[in-house]
XYZ file of C-alpha atoms in Angstrom:
734
model
C -5.231 -14.548 -25.525
C -8.160 -11.464 -24.970
C -9.033 -10.601 -21.678
C -12.492 -8.344 -21.530
C -13.050 -6.514 -18.380
C -15.847 -4.241 -17.552
C -15.596 -0.323 -16.736
C -16.962 -0.615 -13.575
C -14.678 -3.129 -12.257
C -13.104 -2.868 -8.506
C -13.783 -0.467 -5.694
C -16.593 1.640 -5.837
C -16.950 5.040 -4.757
C -18.463 4.174 -0.748
C -15.868 1.122 -0.656
C -12.807 3.333 -1.867
C -13.666 5.863 0.726
C -14.129 3.741 3.669
C -10.844 2.436 2.979
C -9.027 5.841 2.894
C -10.712 6.508 6.007
C -9.644 3.253 7.844
C -6.102 3.378 6.990
C -5.869 6.878 8.012
C -7.643 6.669 11.710
C -5.904 8.897 14.247
C -5.909 7.880 17.903
C -4.375 5.538 20.178
C -7.053 2.868 19.857
C -8.702 2.552 16.491
C -11.507 0.004 15.782
C -13.753 -1.422 12.826
C -17.477 -2.481 13.462
C -17.017 -5.858 11.562
C -14.482 -6.205 8.395
C -13.703 -3.044 6.688
C -15.222 -5.074 3.273
C -15.367 -8.684 2.266
C -11.591 -8.987 1.447
C -9.043 -10.746 2.756
C -5.934 -8.928 1.734
C -7.158 -5.475 2.786
C -8.770 -6.644 5.960
C -5.034 -8.011 6.502
C -3.187 -4.884 5.659
C -5.551 -3.148 7.934
C -4.816 -4.873 10.774
C -0.876 -4.143 10.518
C -1.723 -0.646 10.984
C -3.170 -1.224 14.204
C -6.789 -1.021 13.553
C -8.836 -3.690 15.403
C -11.807 -5.652 14.399
C -14.724 -5.738 16.509
C -18.021 -7.161 16.103
C -20.155 -5.033 18.381
C -20.181 -1.197 20.007
C -21.181 -3.051 23.033
C -17.329 -4.760 22.989
C -15.683 -3.978 26.228
C -12.327 -2.884 24.611
C -14.199 0.318 22.956
C -13.628 3.099 25.562
C -14.479 6.769 25.866
C -11.983 8.682 23.752
C -11.051 5.825 20.867
C -12.171 6.109 17.807
C -14.829 3.662 15.844
C -15.290 3.333 12.143
C -18.809 2.434 10.826
C -18.242 0.699 7.421
C -20.201 1.068 4.233
C -22.718 -1.510 5.300
C -24.279 0.672 8.205
C -25.364 0.012 11.610
C -28.458 -0.034 13.391
C -29.583 2.944 15.218
C -29.331 1.446 18.534
C -25.112 1.213 17.675
C -24.960 4.986 16.744
C -27.005 5.543 20.301
C -24.428 3.429 22.130
C -21.041 4.633 20.495
C -22.694 8.297 21.535
C -23.008 6.934 25.272
C -19.430 5.971 25.174
C -18.424 9.284 23.976
C -15.965 7.484 21.392
C -14.768 9.394 18.254
C -17.335 7.983 15.356
C -16.136 8.160 11.756
C -19.344 7.078 9.720
C -18.306 5.842 6.424
C -22.158 4.167 5.605
C -22.554 4.504 1.837
C -24.915 7.470 0.981
C -27.350 4.875 -0.626
C -27.748 2.746 2.170
C -27.798 6.092 4.608
C -30.878 6.949 2.453
C -32.430 3.263 2.814
C -32.176 3.874 6.659
C -33.910 7.249 6.187
C -36.786 5.894 4.374
C -37.577 2.803 6.596
C -36.808 4.917 9.798
C -39.749 7.545 8.261
C -41.994 5.000 6.956
C -42.143 3.132 10.133
C -43.175 6.577 12.156
C -45.816 6.676 9.902
C -47.170 3.215 10.763
C -46.157 1.355 7.475
C -44.814 -2.371 7.695
C -41.146 -2.769 6.526
C -40.367 -5.598 4.037
C -36.678 -5.582 2.817
C -35.405 -8.048 0.098
C -31.750 -9.188 0.383
C -29.693 -11.718 2.369
C -31.271 -12.008 5.960
C -27.491 -12.457 7.339
C -26.082 -9.521 5.486
C -24.709 -6.617 7.671
C -26.493 -4.158 5.398
C -29.865 -5.929 6.074
C -29.270 -6.448 9.816
C -28.045 -2.495 9.817
C -31.341 -1.669 7.962
C -33.828 -3.586 10.012
C -32.457 -1.622 13.222
C -34.000 1.458 11.951
C -37.578 0.194 12.177
C -36.985 -1.430 15.709
C -36.027 -4.975 14.223
C -39.326 -5.533 13.261
C -38.883 -5.562 9.418
C -39.737 -8.598 7.419
C -36.437 -9.747 5.554
C -37.631 -11.710 2.149
C -35.156 -13.197 -0.348
C -37.771 -14.497 -2.777
C -41.309 -14.024 -3.789
C -42.877 -16.605 -1.217
C -41.433 -14.479 1.657
C -42.742 -11.491 0.244
C -46.249 -12.954 -0.721
C -46.676 -13.868 3.061
C -46.843 -10.285 4.118
C -50.401 -9.020 5.259
C -50.192 -5.318 5.978
C -52.251 -2.288 5.626
C -49.572 0.034 4.775
C -46.462 -1.576 3.213
C -43.296 -0.208 2.374
C -40.371 -2.478 0.271
C -36.634 -1.620 0.094
C -34.059 -3.828 -1.067
C -30.345 -4.427 -0.657
C -27.950 -2.382 -2.093
C -26.088 -4.923 -3.810
C -29.043 -7.381 -4.669
C -29.478 -8.913 -8.068
C -31.440 -6.318 -10.088
C -32.983 -9.219 -12.199
C -34.274 -11.040 -9.360
C -35.475 -8.160 -7.682
C -37.861 -7.168 -10.814
C -39.005 -10.295 -11.145
C -39.968 -10.576 -7.392
C -41.877 -7.118 -7.571
C -43.362 -8.287 -11.165
C -45.036 -11.737 -9.442
C -46.238 -9.601 -6.070
C -49.777 -9.924 -6.187
C -50.251 -7.153 -3.777
C -53.734 -8.665 -2.643
C -53.350 -8.773 1.175
C -51.784 -4.744 1.118
C -53.804 -1.820 0.555
C -51.194 0.460 -0.054
C -47.444 -0.464 -1.360
C -44.364 1.723 -1.317
C -41.851 0.123 -3.290
C -38.144 1.498 -3.439
C -35.744 0.352 -5.932
C -32.540 1.129 -3.589
C -30.112 -1.112 -5.703
C -27.177 1.032 -6.479
C -26.381 2.122 -9.929
C -23.245 0.651 -9.770
C -24.446 -2.700 -8.633
C -26.668 -2.519 -11.737
C -23.901 -1.361 -13.864
C -21.498 -4.330 -12.522
C -24.223 -6.586 -13.057
C -24.894 -5.907 -16.507
C -21.371 -5.831 -17.424
C -21.152 -9.355 -15.915
C -23.975 -10.655 -17.926
C -22.088 -9.306 -21.406
C -18.735 -10.577 -20.214
C -20.031 -13.818 -19.789
C -22.030 -14.467 -22.868
C -18.662 -12.851 -24.863
C -16.165 -15.196 -23.376
C -15.103 -18.564 -23.437
C -14.360 -18.530 -19.956
C -14.858 -16.135 -17.000
C -12.713 -15.364 -13.539
C -14.760 -13.571 -10.647
C -12.444 -11.999 -8.238
C -13.645 -11.290 -4.560
C -13.814 -12.188 -1.092
C -15.360 -15.096 0.385
C -18.182 -13.551 1.905
C -18.833 -10.628 -0.624
C -22.397 -10.816 -1.440
C -21.991 -8.473 -4.518
C -19.190 -10.807 -6.065
C -21.301 -14.018 -5.242
C -24.217 -12.346 -7.305
C -21.522 -11.605 -10.380
C -20.854 -15.069 -10.112
C -24.136 -16.178 -10.105
C -24.623 -14.000 -13.563
C -21.710 -15.131 -15.218
C -22.410 -19.001 -14.370
C -25.647 -18.837 -16.181
C -24.166 -17.971 -19.392
C -20.940 -19.564 -19.507
C -19.658 -22.885 -18.282
C -16.193 -22.162 -17.603
C -16.646 -19.645 -14.689
C -14.436 -19.569 -11.883
C -14.845 -17.971 -8.280
C -11.155 -16.671 -7.364
C -10.669 -15.646 -3.641
C -7.031 -15.119 -3.659
C -5.160 -14.761 -7.463
C -2.096 -16.756 -6.329
C -3.847 -20.034 -5.746
C -5.926 -20.264 -8.821
C -4.782 -22.791 -11.481
C -4.012 -20.716 -14.552
C -3.333 -23.825 -16.921
C -7.084 -24.037 -16.292
C -7.872 -21.073 -19.145
C -4.751 -21.418 -21.304
C -6.760 -23.033 -23.902
C -9.720 -20.401 -24.149
C -9.231 -17.229 -26.593
C -11.419 -15.044 -24.527
C -11.159 -14.698 -20.725
C -13.317 -12.356 -18.668
C -12.553 -10.958 -15.724
C -15.152 -9.757 -13.274
C -14.456 -7.834 -10.116
C -16.785 -7.225 -6.593
C -16.950 -3.744 -5.563
C -14.784 -4.788 -2.556
C -11.899 -6.142 -4.716
C -9.010 -3.834 -4.854
C -7.107 -3.472 -8.261
C -4.135 -4.816 -6.982
C -5.602 -8.311 -7.412
C -6.573 -7.782 -10.834
C -3.161 -6.841 -11.714
C -1.775 -10.230 -9.988
C -3.968 -11.947 -11.857
C -3.057 -10.559 -15.261
C 0.624 -10.662 -13.986
C 0.038 -14.872 -14.213
C -1.393 -14.627 -17.898
C 1.298 -14.335 -20.660
C 0.385 -12.841 -24.231
C -2.607 -11.032 -23.345
C -4.403 -8.162 -24.918
C -7.028 -6.344 -22.596
C -10.525 -4.999 -23.647
C -12.721 -2.724 -21.990
C -16.226 -3.056 -22.101
C -17.696 0.664 -22.545
C -20.872 2.330 -21.657
C -21.918 2.217 -25.408
C -21.570 -1.732 -25.529
C -23.382 -2.210 -22.365
C -26.275 -0.247 -23.573
C -26.542 -1.882 -27.002
C -25.996 -5.438 -25.924
C -28.361 -4.890 -23.015
C -31.090 -3.959 -25.062
C -30.569 -6.973 -27.083
C -31.206 -9.419 -24.276
C -34.203 -7.666 -22.376
C -35.925 -4.659 -21.880
C -34.851 -2.664 -19.060
C -36.984 -2.274 -15.731
C -37.126 1.539 -15.584
C -36.297 3.021 -11.986
C -39.085 5.682 -11.988
C -41.562 7.569 -9.933
C -45.374 6.750 -9.935
C -47.492 8.884 -7.460
C -51.193 7.716 -6.430
C -53.136 9.339 -3.886
C -55.050 5.873 -2.079
C -58.474 6.363 -1.629
C -61.230 4.840 0.972
C -62.825 2.574 -1.557
C -60.045 1.571 -3.647
C -59.888 -2.292 -3.933
C -56.516 -2.883 -5.351
C -53.591 -1.518 -3.647
C -52.201 1.727 -4.379
C -48.435 1.809 -5.832
C -45.594 4.065 -5.443
C -42.413 2.480 -7.089
C -39.615 5.411 -6.011
C -35.870 5.619 -6.199
C -33.525 5.713 -3.579
C -31.826 9.395 -3.512
C -28.542 10.621 -1.959
C -28.314 12.495 0.974
C -29.750 16.177 0.184
C -27.247 18.777 -0.547
C -27.577 22.616 -0.146
C -28.947 22.555 -3.628
C -31.894 20.205 -2.839
C -32.822 21.949 -0.007
C -34.330 25.011 -2.372
C -36.535 22.421 -4.744
C -39.658 23.833 -2.709
C -38.995 27.433 -2.965
C -38.879 27.495 -6.950
C -39.633 30.715 -8.532
C -41.404 31.432 -11.978
C -39.580 30.195 -14.939
C -37.940 33.611 -15.776
C -35.592 33.430 -12.542
C -34.501 29.983 -13.223
C -30.800 30.160 -14.141
C -28.927 27.626 -15.739
C -27.508 24.940 -13.629
C -30.123 24.997 -11.123
C -32.269 21.827 -10.106
C -35.934 22.039 -9.663
C -38.935 19.869 -9.343
C -41.353 19.274 -12.286
C -44.001 17.019 -13.112
C -44.335 15.128 -16.040
C -46.660 16.230 -18.925
C -46.304 13.909 -21.648
C -44.347 10.963 -23.314
C -43.135 11.378 -26.992
C -40.918 10.085 -29.233
C -38.250 12.766 -28.779
C -38.605 12.487 -24.806
C -40.750 14.066 -21.872
C -42.479 17.358 -21.693
C -42.483 18.927 -18.221
C -44.310 21.315 -15.978
C -42.723 23.207 -13.645
C -44.253 24.644 -10.337
C -45.582 28.199 -10.464
C -44.648 28.716 -14.296
C -47.188 30.384 -16.302
C -46.447 28.048 -19.210
C -46.029 24.198 -19.714
C -44.479 21.440 -21.774
C -40.991 22.495 -21.309
C -38.609 19.696 -23.385
C -36.856 16.739 -21.407
C -34.823 15.449 -24.161
C -34.375 11.409 -23.648
C -31.222 11.889 -24.171
C -30.825 13.677 -20.571
C -32.785 11.398 -19.153
C -31.344 8.631 -16.404
C -33.342 5.659 -18.301
C -30.688 3.970 -20.564
C -33.374 2.823 -23.231
C -36.113 4.963 -23.617
C -39.508 3.830 -24.591
C -42.402 6.276 -24.553
C -44.766 3.503 -24.036
C -42.864 2.698 -20.235
C -44.215 6.269 -19.260
C -48.108 5.729 -20.240
C -48.661 5.287 -16.237
C -45.963 7.834 -15.136
C -47.760 11.297 -16.090
C -47.990 13.338 -13.254
C -44.670 12.157 -11.881
C -42.889 14.491 -10.040
C -38.594 14.202 -10.927
C -35.676 16.157 -10.293
C -34.088 17.957 -13.359
C -31.311 20.787 -14.210
C -31.648 23.555 -16.129
C -29.159 23.034 -19.103
C -31.063 25.573 -21.419
C -33.183 28.838 -21.276
C -34.070 29.816 -24.766
C -35.919 27.669 -25.289
C -36.089 26.262 -21.567
C -34.684 22.822 -21.266
C -33.633 20.446 -18.651
C -31.562 17.464 -17.794
C -31.622 14.445 -15.427
C -28.522 13.263 -16.054
C -26.237 16.248 -15.447
C -28.709 16.713 -12.183
C -27.417 13.692 -10.905
C -24.035 14.477 -11.606
C -24.260 17.725 -10.067
C -25.918 16.112 -6.919
C -22.814 13.441 -6.996
C -20.123 16.275 -7.161
C -21.937 18.063 -4.304
C -21.693 15.260 -2.112
C -17.939 14.822 -2.760
C -17.492 18.495 -2.329
C -18.832 18.217 1.148
C -16.535 15.193 1.958
C -13.385 17.874 0.422
C -15.046 20.355 2.665
C -14.587 18.177 5.812
C -11.190 17.262 5.271
C -11.024 14.186 2.669
C -8.007 14.415 0.346
C -8.683 14.309 -3.091
C -6.518 14.552 -6.504
C -6.621 17.463 -9.021
C -5.192 17.812 -12.629
C -2.736 20.510 -12.597
C -3.697 22.892 -16.204
C -1.837 25.766 -15.684
C 0.038 28.449 -13.398
C -0.088 32.223 -12.593
C 2.213 34.392 -10.383
C 0.813 33.200 -7.238
C 1.064 29.339 -7.696
C -0.752 26.326 -9.442
C -3.969 25.990 -11.452
C -6.368 23.139 -12.308
C -9.938 21.882 -12.298
C -12.000 19.211 -10.276
C -15.463 19.015 -11.656
C -16.842 21.964 -12.381
C -14.686 23.533 -9.644
C -11.614 25.649 -10.119
C -8.470 24.581 -8.347
C -5.680 27.048 -7.094
C -2.604 25.715 -5.017
C -0.468 28.700 -3.661
C 3.162 28.232 -4.453
C 3.767 27.748 -0.743
C 1.474 25.073 -0.605
C 2.775 22.646 -3.283
C 5.745 20.738 -1.272
C 7.421 21.350 2.207
C 10.316 23.189 0.222
C 10.666 26.227 -2.143
C 9.331 25.544 -5.555
C 11.020 27.331 -8.139
C 9.994 26.112 -11.307
C 6.064 25.744 -11.462
C 5.813 24.815 -15.216
C 7.079 21.307 -14.128
C 3.919 20.588 -12.319
C 1.680 21.169 -14.984
C -0.061 17.977 -16.409
C 0.545 16.322 -13.308
C -1.880 15.218 -10.414
C -1.363 16.331 -7.270
C -2.934 15.255 -3.901
C -4.287 18.210 -2.211
C -6.678 18.993 0.663
C -9.106 21.991 0.795
C -7.966 25.046 2.650
C -10.786 26.900 1.556
C -14.004 26.219 -0.604
C -16.164 28.554 -2.612
C -19.251 27.839 -3.988
C -21.516 30.653 -3.995
C -23.129 32.110 -7.188
C -20.636 31.675 -10.255
C -17.492 31.361 -8.376
C -16.939 28.080 -7.777
C -13.081 27.501 -6.262
C -11.189 25.224 -4.160
C -8.211 26.706 -2.576
C -5.715 23.506 -2.168
C -2.657 22.754 -0.166
C -0.431 19.460 -0.679
C 2.180 20.507 1.784
C -0.322 19.938 4.555
C -0.569 16.595 3.532
C 3.163 16.021 3.086
C 3.620 17.692 6.696
C 1.239 15.201 8.410
C 2.954 12.474 6.636
C 6.167 13.673 7.635
C 5.267 14.175 11.008
C 3.633 10.552 11.242
C 6.740 9.219 9.967
C 9.125 10.962 12.470
C 6.839 10.050 15.054
C 7.055 6.534 14.094
C 10.669 6.890 13.594
C 11.232 8.144 17.057
C 9.150 5.788 18.741
C 11.234 2.766 17.134
C 14.626 4.469 17.947
C 13.622 4.892 21.468
C 12.802 1.345 21.751
C 15.538 0.286 19.907
C 18.140 2.266 22.495
C 16.342 0.880 25.257
C 16.887 -2.704 24.482
C 20.539 -2.493 23.152
C 23.868 -1.825 25.156
C 27.576 -2.235 24.233
C 28.984 -5.554 23.323
C 25.495 -7.184 22.500
C 25.501 -9.338 19.474
C 22.461 -8.487 17.072
C 21.157 -9.615 13.821
C 21.562 -6.954 11.072
C 21.004 -6.482 7.399
C 23.039 -4.496 5.157
C 20.973 -1.901 3.668
C 23.709 0.092 1.730
C 26.955 0.394 0.926
C 29.656 3.529 1.095
C 33.471 3.859 0.667
C 33.995 4.192 4.327
C 31.480 1.348 5.476
C 28.276 -0.402 5.316
C 24.601 0.903 6.756
C 23.081 -2.010 8.743
C 19.426 -2.175 9.788
C 19.303 -3.215 13.032
C 15.397 -3.656 14.415
C 14.498 -0.866 12.203
C 17.708 1.484 13.298
C 20.417 1.916 10.644
C 23.821 1.391 12.454
C 27.245 1.846 10.720
C 29.935 -0.726 10.361
C 33.133 0.916 9.677
C 35.020 -0.728 6.600
C 37.905 -1.514 9.178
C 35.633 -3.308 11.148
C 34.432 -5.983 8.631
C 37.466 -8.158 7.938
C 40.638 -8.798 10.268
C 42.846 -9.143 7.037
C 41.264 -5.914 5.439
C 38.941 -5.373 2.642
C 38.893 -2.921 -0.399
C 34.916 -2.950 -0.682
C 32.253 -3.694 1.678
C 30.708 -6.004 -1.101
C 33.689 -8.302 -0.696
C 32.815 -9.454 2.672
C 28.882 -8.768 2.965
C 25.839 -9.193 0.694
C 22.986 -6.388 0.324
C 19.825 -8.011 1.906
C 21.250 -10.905 3.489
C 21.191 -10.943 7.718
C 24.524 -11.199 9.484
C 25.380 -11.354 13.203
C 27.153 -7.903 14.335
C 28.551 -6.773 17.460
C 27.423 -3.564 18.995
C 30.974 -1.303 19.246
C 29.853 1.810 20.357
C 26.630 3.622 21.230
C 25.946 7.721 20.747
C 22.524 8.106 21.851
C 22.479 11.867 21.827
C 23.717 11.722 18.260
C 21.789 8.646 17.080
C 24.708 6.907 16.450
C 25.613 3.318 16.751
C 28.823 1.497 15.721
C 28.699 -2.212 14.854
C 31.420 -4.582 14.096
C 31.366 -7.692 11.812
C 35.119 -8.758 11.961
C 34.605 -8.872 16.098
C 32.753 -11.851 15.669
C 35.016 -13.816 13.176
C 37.994 -15.887 14.422
C 41.436 -13.809 13.993
C 43.869 -15.570 11.971
C 46.586 -15.525 14.748
C 44.153 -17.515 17.114
C 44.926 -20.696 15.431
C 48.559 -20.117 13.862
C 49.881 -22.547 16.052
C 47.502 -25.128 14.727
C 49.465 -24.657 10.976
C 52.878 -23.472 12.074
C 55.656 -24.516 14.238
C 59.554 -23.092 15.052
C 61.482 -24.905 12.524
C 58.899 -25.165 9.641
C 60.048 -24.189 5.777
C 57.720 -21.953 4.160
C 57.027 -19.917 1.155
C 55.866 -16.344 1.227
C 55.791 -13.119 -0.490
C 57.455 -10.117 0.461
C 54.896 -7.096 1.203
C 56.802 -4.222 2.850
C 60.571 -3.659 3.021
C 62.226 -1.009 5.635
C 65.510 -0.457 7.029
C 66.146 -3.414 9.413
C 64.334 -5.815 7.169
C 61.361 -6.955 5.274
C 58.211 -8.247 6.148
C 56.888 -11.281 4.102
C 53.309 -12.651 4.207
C 52.798 -15.821 5.110
C 49.009 -16.088 4.829
C 46.257 -13.357 4.663
C 46.663 -11.632 7.940
C 49.448 -13.084 9.092
C 52.941 -11.562 8.366
C 56.559 -12.471 9.406
C 59.753 -10.270 9.492
C 63.094 -11.303 8.561
C 65.623 -9.103 10.145
C 68.543 -7.870 7.940
C 70.677 -10.060 9.290
C 68.665 -13.176 8.078
C 68.644 -12.114 4.764
C 71.937 -13.198 3.807
C 75.429 -14.788 4.786
C 77.060 -11.479 3.485
C 76.576 -7.973 5.335
C 73.934 -5.915 3.743
C 73.485 -2.723 4.497
C 69.725 -1.922 2.953
C 67.771 -5.032 2.464
C 66.807 -3.670 -1.308
C 69.611 -4.682 -2.547
C 68.817 -8.181 -1.935
C 64.967 -8.315 -1.734
C 62.024 -6.625 -3.647
C 58.392 -6.173 -2.845
C 56.058 -8.983 -4.609
C 59.110 -11.229 -4.822
C 58.553 -14.996 -3.444
C 61.040 -16.142 -0.974
C 61.604 -19.480 1.256
C 62.165 -19.006 4.821
C 62.444 -20.628 8.043
C 60.535 -19.918 11.047
C 62.697 -19.144 13.890
C 60.178 -17.980 16.482
C 56.223 -17.508 16.929
C 54.753 -15.227 19.567
C 50.925 -15.450 19.326
C 50.370 -13.217 22.168
C 52.161 -10.356 20.232
C 51.281 -11.473 16.999
C 55.002 -11.778 15.782
C 56.906 -14.065 13.850
C 60.632 -14.301 12.909
C 61.396 -15.649 9.747
C 65.073 -16.187 8.313
C 66.451 -16.769 4.736
C 70.044 -17.282 5.828
C 69.056 -20.321 7.774
C 68.246 -22.227 4.220
C 71.321 -21.094 2.525
C 74.789 -22.824 2.730
C 77.092 -22.164 5.574
C 80.088 -19.765 4.399
C 83.350 -21.247 5.707
C 85.132 -18.751 8.083
C 89.168 -18.245 7.519
C 91.274 -18.755 10.343
C 95.205 -18.099 10.774
C 97.316 -21.358 11.306
C 98.807 -19.838 14.668
C 95.428 -19.540 15.930
C 93.801 -22.799 14.946
C 94.633 -24.130 18.607
C 93.678 -21.155 20.402
C 90.582 -19.837 21.983
C 89.472 -16.408 22.166
C 87.206 -14.724 24.411
C 86.985 -11.226 24.799
C 89.591 -10.705 22.432
C 92.388 -12.521 24.532
C 93.907 -15.655 24.463
C 92.654 -18.952 27.011
C 94.821 -21.240 28.321
C 93.035 -24.539 29.605
C 94.678 -27.928 30.957
C 94.363 -29.443 27.529
C 95.745 -26.689 25.400
C 93.994 -23.320 24.190
C 90.391 -23.547 23.686
C 88.775 -21.691 20.802
C 85.421 -20.036 21.716
C 83.214 -19.459 18.610
C 81.491 -16.200 18.255
C 77.754 -17.087 17.463
C 75.513 -14.128 15.454
C 72.769 -12.521 17.265
C 69.687 -12.599 15.301
C 68.570 -9.183 16.611
C 71.808 -7.769 15.110
C 74.550 -10.422 14.721
C 78.229 -10.064 14.038
C 79.736 -9.680 10.599
C 82.508 -11.487 9.085
C 84.605 -8.485 9.097
C 84.237 -8.193 12.858
C 85.528 -11.727 13.475
C 88.304 -11.173 11.446
C 89.101 -7.903 12.859
C 88.979 -9.813 16.647
C 91.091 -12.616 15.432
C 93.652 -9.946 14.733
C 93.830 -9.034 18.401
């Protein structure tokens, strides 16, 4: 199976920025106005960090000093006013393209224009835009809605994620009979346009298409509509794990399309469910070639005209929405003669003519005309000079890319403006990534766009870096310590150390908080649930409510063990008893065996005095031998109970490891002692007695007479020491 995906799948720049900011919000109470993006998984993960979603700035939960994030969709002007009045910390992540629409609408509304917004009336972006013209805008979802508007001056903007094809159709069919002046701003995000073109191509190429995105994602729904028009086997996927992948096994080519609020992890998750696949990425060149075959592009151009009092037809001005002005753009109105122009400068120029090779331009205050703007340097993907017949006189922004002769580029101008916008974010503290390309005596060097990167040795990591070369070719996360962009010098001095220090401080704070909570809720003797996380020769480390406790190996089993793994399994949950707490040194000892029954507790259920059992000799000492009755229970065979003969040393009769049969003479559960005898099971040895002593008894070595004659008192052996046969014979002689 071949899987085909677009180059512009997944998070767009604005969404990525908003999510990064949301997950790094600081403060005790943190809020987001509405879901950060239309993706359930991302929203669920964000909630676990303590960030709370509220639907309005009027929510009573928001207090002075709290942190509130405004998502990419933007908010009405009154929201900003309310948040400022509450004195909260505002993190504004409104998409730059949406912010530009706010500016357009606010300015045109003040100038007396009626505002029309093309898009989904219930979408938060539309609601936000409408709030910048006192909620007076007409929300239009089709040609009929737009046609119903009557106004002297009309300003038309469009939702950034709206279908480009549908917008072009609405504008084309707009008769303009009821208005005198119309300003049309095609404010569809360029990323949205690219996604829709890629979706169109993929769905035409493939046998089946999977469209990934949140349930409420407007741009994902648009992509689904585009794909469904071209491919009958188009499936909408909210959660990758819930989709039945058997549906697509029979297809040779499957396309995957992702909305702007879909994380890359979901694409990887989908791929993990599909076996034996080959991945193919739609390139920009493919999009340009195949789009040209499908339909002619509607250009995003600027046409300016001045209305007159006698004009019967409305005056139309179609203009692209621009990102917020950078420092470079502020100089547009102060252009010097061409001899003072420098390569890299952005200027305003007027279109003089259109040829097969491109456009010719005239620059303000220049003494010569007809400067070249090659078609390859236009933002237009498919150049056609006929499309520019009505654009002569339009003022556009371009960058100087050559001086002899003077040449301009619209593409490079757009790239620089984007870079400058990103540099401003970096200047404000945004974390960015840069590739390290080399070293010098002071640290590491690299590139970020047109900017040189320098990372001092002391700012690479928390500790000392001895070998700088190992970082070459690697990507570092950096935070700008200094940004220089004056003249030809464009450099960022960055630090990875400050990021690592901040992350460590955050981890330490979280750990300290967890430790304090842990020690406040445990005491010696408590029984707790814990999970073994790692083993050592001396014991096991047990995670109890996020805190690592030590279970010494001697506290794992009553019968002892050589390895912790003999008793416990990593990752499995067990009950442990808190044995000792040392809060000052942050140490806690726990035991596992203390909650398990001791072998001696039930010994009387299995053994009784007089029982004959088999055991193994495990230890020999001078006074006897210890026999293992079962694991954890040993019994003593005193030297006097090993044999009928006198033994000076037990080793003459027994050896370690030998199996023996013994008789239980005594069991003392309290002292955990068992007395055993081998001799008790041996045949009795007949004691020699003299003829003249047969009828006499002895006691203390003296004969005793009774009425019936002399009485014989038998000498009994003591199990603890006993009397030898030699002693008996010696006493009998006396």
